[in-house]
């Protein structure tokens, strides 16, 4: 039994400070069985907490955490559980950190699969140690190399068995990833249907208790009009113009006469213009006065965001409307701007806190837009942080012209946070499924490879290390399916008797056997693949560890 | 009322300023110009070219205001006048 004693909470640790005067901090060393035993016990603890959430019958986990609202979180999301865990023993904690990193990478790459990744890691390590202990003659280095080799075969096989996602399956993928919430699955699927498969869906917190989705086919800027006098649709408090010229600049317009060259054709030909530029109060007043008294059709908004993000977003806007971007950073002089530097939009809708531009092809260059989108996808593939990835996705969406936002509501902060995590996961899972396709879910794809597939015959020569590696992988690939059944209180032998076909499996929700993909029990290929690859990487690291150096510390009861 | 020497008494003309392109400038924009428009009320004893009733542009930086029997007037010197319209 693993459980944390409650007095641990009141313990605090201190690096042995009396040694500090010496100019170095003393270390604790651990080797061989002792080191690995601690690493394994750390992973076991983490895994035990996380894996109970796996599958449709997964349990909720309650976390006390100062980082969350009201100091606690209720979740069914593996990442959240994993992130909350830090252990008191330094070596156990190192193990937890490594596994968390791998899980986090899976979540960042594929948006889901943290729990699967942790379950696989634990299984690989435990099975690996079993083999090493049972057969001391095994060459450890050779075994680890074989592990990687065998896992590559499995990844290839997974890629080959991936099926393309159809519209009806989209709902299933979303539903499963939202921990079987049909309502959420439906919302996500409908948003993706609206924005199209290249469109982008983001998740935000709702101000109300409702969970709903909004889609925008166009470019959205999180800035509203600079003066309410620009409003021309009093009912909706919006300023709406069609066939509009767009000025894009990031330097402050301090004098209206700077814009004379641009405004001249606008005024004389009675056109409309949207200014995306910081304006000083006086310029805003002058513009508003012209709108009110002089019947000009002008609306001004601030540039979106701040700092480098602002620069990037403004470039995106300029490219998509076909404007020349006047920037302080590149030493442009705003008084040189003229009519041909403006972009064009089919329609703009400016409200108090956001602006939507519906693009036109009048001035924009589709090739330039496509090139920029391609660059952003490259950057997206390289970005390591989730926040960076999300920012890039938003930008891609605004350029390609379809963005859906799901607003997650809840009766309490707690409920909202829990739901938000699940919706966010589900959206990522759908994106992954659209990218690489889907596999039979419920851990079945890996389980089938382990129990039925003949790919392992391709490994030659079949020496002791290779055989051990195959056996470790085979045993470990069954772990996710076993865990899902265990969470539902079942045994593999209860439900899988004849299991020769990969698509054939047991549907936990309905309690029936059949074609898993048809029944909507599916996993995105990318999620399964990333979970496996990251698990292998961690397992190999931990299995090859023989010495561990930690900071020496003493634990004392808090005074 | 007779100003002495080179002094001129004028009264400011407040009007909406529109540029050639048709852009309406606010009072503050107009205020940013150094020279303002005014009508001459009375000219000093040594002033030759400027007569009461003329509309002029003058340098507002060198102007001072005063109140004579309830009316606001601006006082400038002849050399502050730049244009007689």
PDB file of C-alpha atoms in Angstrom, chain B residues 3-79:
ATOM      1  CA  UNK B   3      -5.030 101.976 -29.124  1.00  0.00           C
ATOM      2  CA  UNK B   4      -1.678 103.761 -28.875  1.00  0.00           C
ATOM      3  CA  UNK B   5       1.443 103.197 -30.997  1.00  0.00           C
ATOM      4  CA  UNK B   6       1.767  99.845 -32.775  1.00  0.00           C
ATOM      5  CA  UNK B   7      -0.903  98.077 -30.702  1.00  0.00           C
ATOM      6  CA  UNK B   8      -3.945  96.537 -32.376  1.00  0.00           C
ATOM      7  CA  UNK B   9      -7.180  95.396 -30.714  1.00  0.00           C
ATOM      8  CA  UNK B  10      -8.719  92.371 -32.365  1.00  0.00           C
ATOM      9  CA  UNK B  11     -11.548  89.922 -31.765  1.00  0.00           C
ATOM     10  CA  UNK B  12     -11.000  86.204 -32.472  1.00  0.00           C
ATOM     11  CA  UNK B  13     -13.076  84.488 -35.133  1.00  0.00           C
ATOM     12  CA  UNK B  14     -14.157  81.056 -33.893  1.00  0.00           C
ATOM     13  CA  UNK B  15     -15.136  78.783 -36.783  1.00  0.00           C
ATOM     14  CA  UNK B  16     -14.959  75.143 -37.780  1.00  0.00           C
ATOM     15  CA  UNK B  17     -11.780  74.426 -39.645  1.00  0.00           C
ATOM     16  CA  UNK B  18     -12.043  72.166 -42.648  1.00  0.00           C
ATOM     17  CA  UNK B  19      -9.109  71.088 -44.773  1.00  0.00           C
ATOM     18  CA  UNK B  20      -9.260  71.119 -48.559  1.00  0.00           C
ATOM     19  CA  UNK B  21      -9.941  67.413 -48.592  1.00  0.00           C
ATOM     20  CA  UNK B  22     -13.007  67.980 -46.462  1.00  0.00           C
ATOM     21  CA  UNK B  23     -11.627  66.751 -43.211  1.00  0.00           C
ATOM     22  CA  UNK B  24     -13.101  68.540 -40.247  1.00  0.00           C
ATOM     23  CA  UNK B  25     -10.523  69.551 -37.640  1.00  0.00           C
ATOM     24  CA  UNK B  26     -11.457  69.757 -33.984  1.00  0.00           C
ATOM     25  CA  UNK B  27     -10.852  72.904 -31.925  1.00  0.00           C
ATOM     26  CA  UNK B  28      -7.787  71.280 -30.424  1.00  0.00           C
ATOM     27  CA  UNK B  29      -6.346  70.463 -33.826  1.00  0.00           C
ATOM     28  CA  UNK B  30      -6.940  74.033 -34.925  1.00  0.00           C
ATOM     29  CA  UNK B  31      -5.337  75.207 -31.700  1.00  0.00           C
ATOM     30  CA  UNK B  32      -2.135  73.474 -32.653  1.00  0.00           C
ATOM     31  CA  UNK B  33      -1.560  75.949 -35.480  1.00  0.00           C
ATOM     32  CA  UNK B  34       0.615  78.866 -34.401  1.00  0.00           C
ATOM     33  CA  UNK B  35      -1.376  81.480 -36.301  1.00  0.00           C
ATOM     34  CA  UNK B  36      -5.013  82.305 -35.576  1.00  0.00           C
ATOM     35  CA  UNK B  37      -7.703  84.137 -37.447  1.00  0.00           C
ATOM     36  CA  UNK B  38      -9.229  87.358 -36.084  1.00  0.00           C
ATOM     37  CA  UNK B  39     -11.049  90.540 -37.032  1.00  0.00           C
ATOM     38  CA  UNK B  40      -9.465  93.922 -36.329  1.00  0.00           C
ATOM     39  CA  UNK B  41     -11.531  96.060 -33.961  1.00  0.00           C
ATOM     40  CA  UNK B  42      -9.254  99.076 -33.675  1.00  0.00           C
ATOM     41  CA  UNK B  43      -5.668  99.812 -34.801  1.00  0.00           C
ATOM     42  CA  UNK B  44      -3.028 101.955 -33.031  1.00  0.00           C
ATOM     43  CA  UNK B  45      -1.954 105.492 -33.843  1.00  0.00           C
ATOM     44  CA  UNK B  46       1.231 104.387 -35.655  1.00  0.00           C
ATOM     45  CA  UNK B  47      -0.329 101.465 -37.554  1.00  0.00           C
ATOM     46  CA  UNK B  48      -0.493 102.165 -41.268  1.00  0.00           C
ATOM     47  CA  UNK B  49      -1.523  99.014 -43.222  1.00  0.00           C
ATOM     48  CA  UNK B  50      -4.135  97.530 -40.962  1.00  0.00           C
ATOM     49  CA  UNK B  51      -7.582  98.976 -40.600  1.00  0.00           C
ATOM     50  CA  UNK B  52     -10.580  98.165 -38.403  1.00  0.00           C
ATOM     51  CA  UNK B  53     -12.754  95.513 -40.056  1.00  0.00           C
ATOM     52  CA  UNK B  54      -9.777  93.685 -41.693  1.00  0.00           C
ATOM     53  CA  UNK B  55      -9.573  89.927 -41.215  1.00  0.00           C
ATOM     54  CA  UNK B  56      -6.033  88.897 -40.290  1.00  0.00           C
ATOM     55  CA  UNK B  57      -3.928  85.921 -39.190  1.00  0.00           C
ATOM     56  CA  UNK B  58      -1.716  86.646 -36.197  1.00  0.00           C
ATOM     57  CA  UNK B  59       0.838  84.880 -34.013  1.00  0.00           C
ATOM     58  CA  UNK B  60      -1.148  83.683 -31.010  1.00  0.00           C
ATOM     59  CA  UNK B  61       1.987  83.205 -28.921  1.00  0.00           C
ATOM     60  CA  UNK B  62       2.384  86.948 -28.625  1.00  0.00           C
ATOM     61  CA  UNK B  63      -1.224  87.799 -27.926  1.00  0.00           C
ATOM     62  CA  UNK B  64      -2.885  88.823 -24.665  1.00  0.00           C
ATOM     63  CA  UNK B  65      -6.544  89.093 -23.801  1.00  0.00           C
ATOM     64  CA  UNK B  66      -8.383  91.760 -21.864  1.00  0.00           C
ATOM     65  CA  UNK B  67     -11.969  92.659 -21.069  1.00  0.00           C
ATOM     66  CA  UNK B  68     -13.250  96.133 -21.917  1.00  0.00           C
ATOM     67  CA  UNK B  69     -16.812  96.958 -20.774  1.00  0.00           C
ATOM     68  CA  UNK B  70     -17.853  93.308 -20.843  1.00  0.00           C
ATOM     69  CA  UNK B  71     -16.275  92.404 -24.226  1.00  0.00           C
ATOM     70  CA  UNK B  72     -13.310  90.055 -24.646  1.00  0.00           C
ATOM     71  CA  UNK B  73     -10.605  91.528 -26.851  1.00  0.00           C
ATOM     72  CA  UNK B  74      -7.174  90.334 -27.826  1.00  0.00           C
ATOM     73  CA  UNK B  75      -4.268  92.755 -27.950  1.00  0.00           C
ATOM     74  CA  UNK B  76      -1.362  92.277 -30.362  1.00  0.00           C
ATOM     75  CA  UNK B  77       1.294  94.460 -31.948  1.00  0.00           C
ATOM     76  CA  UNK B  78       1.517  95.260 -35.607  1.00  0.00           C
ATOM     77  CA  UNK B  79       4.577  93.015 -36.128  1.00  0.00           C
TER      78      UNK B  79
END
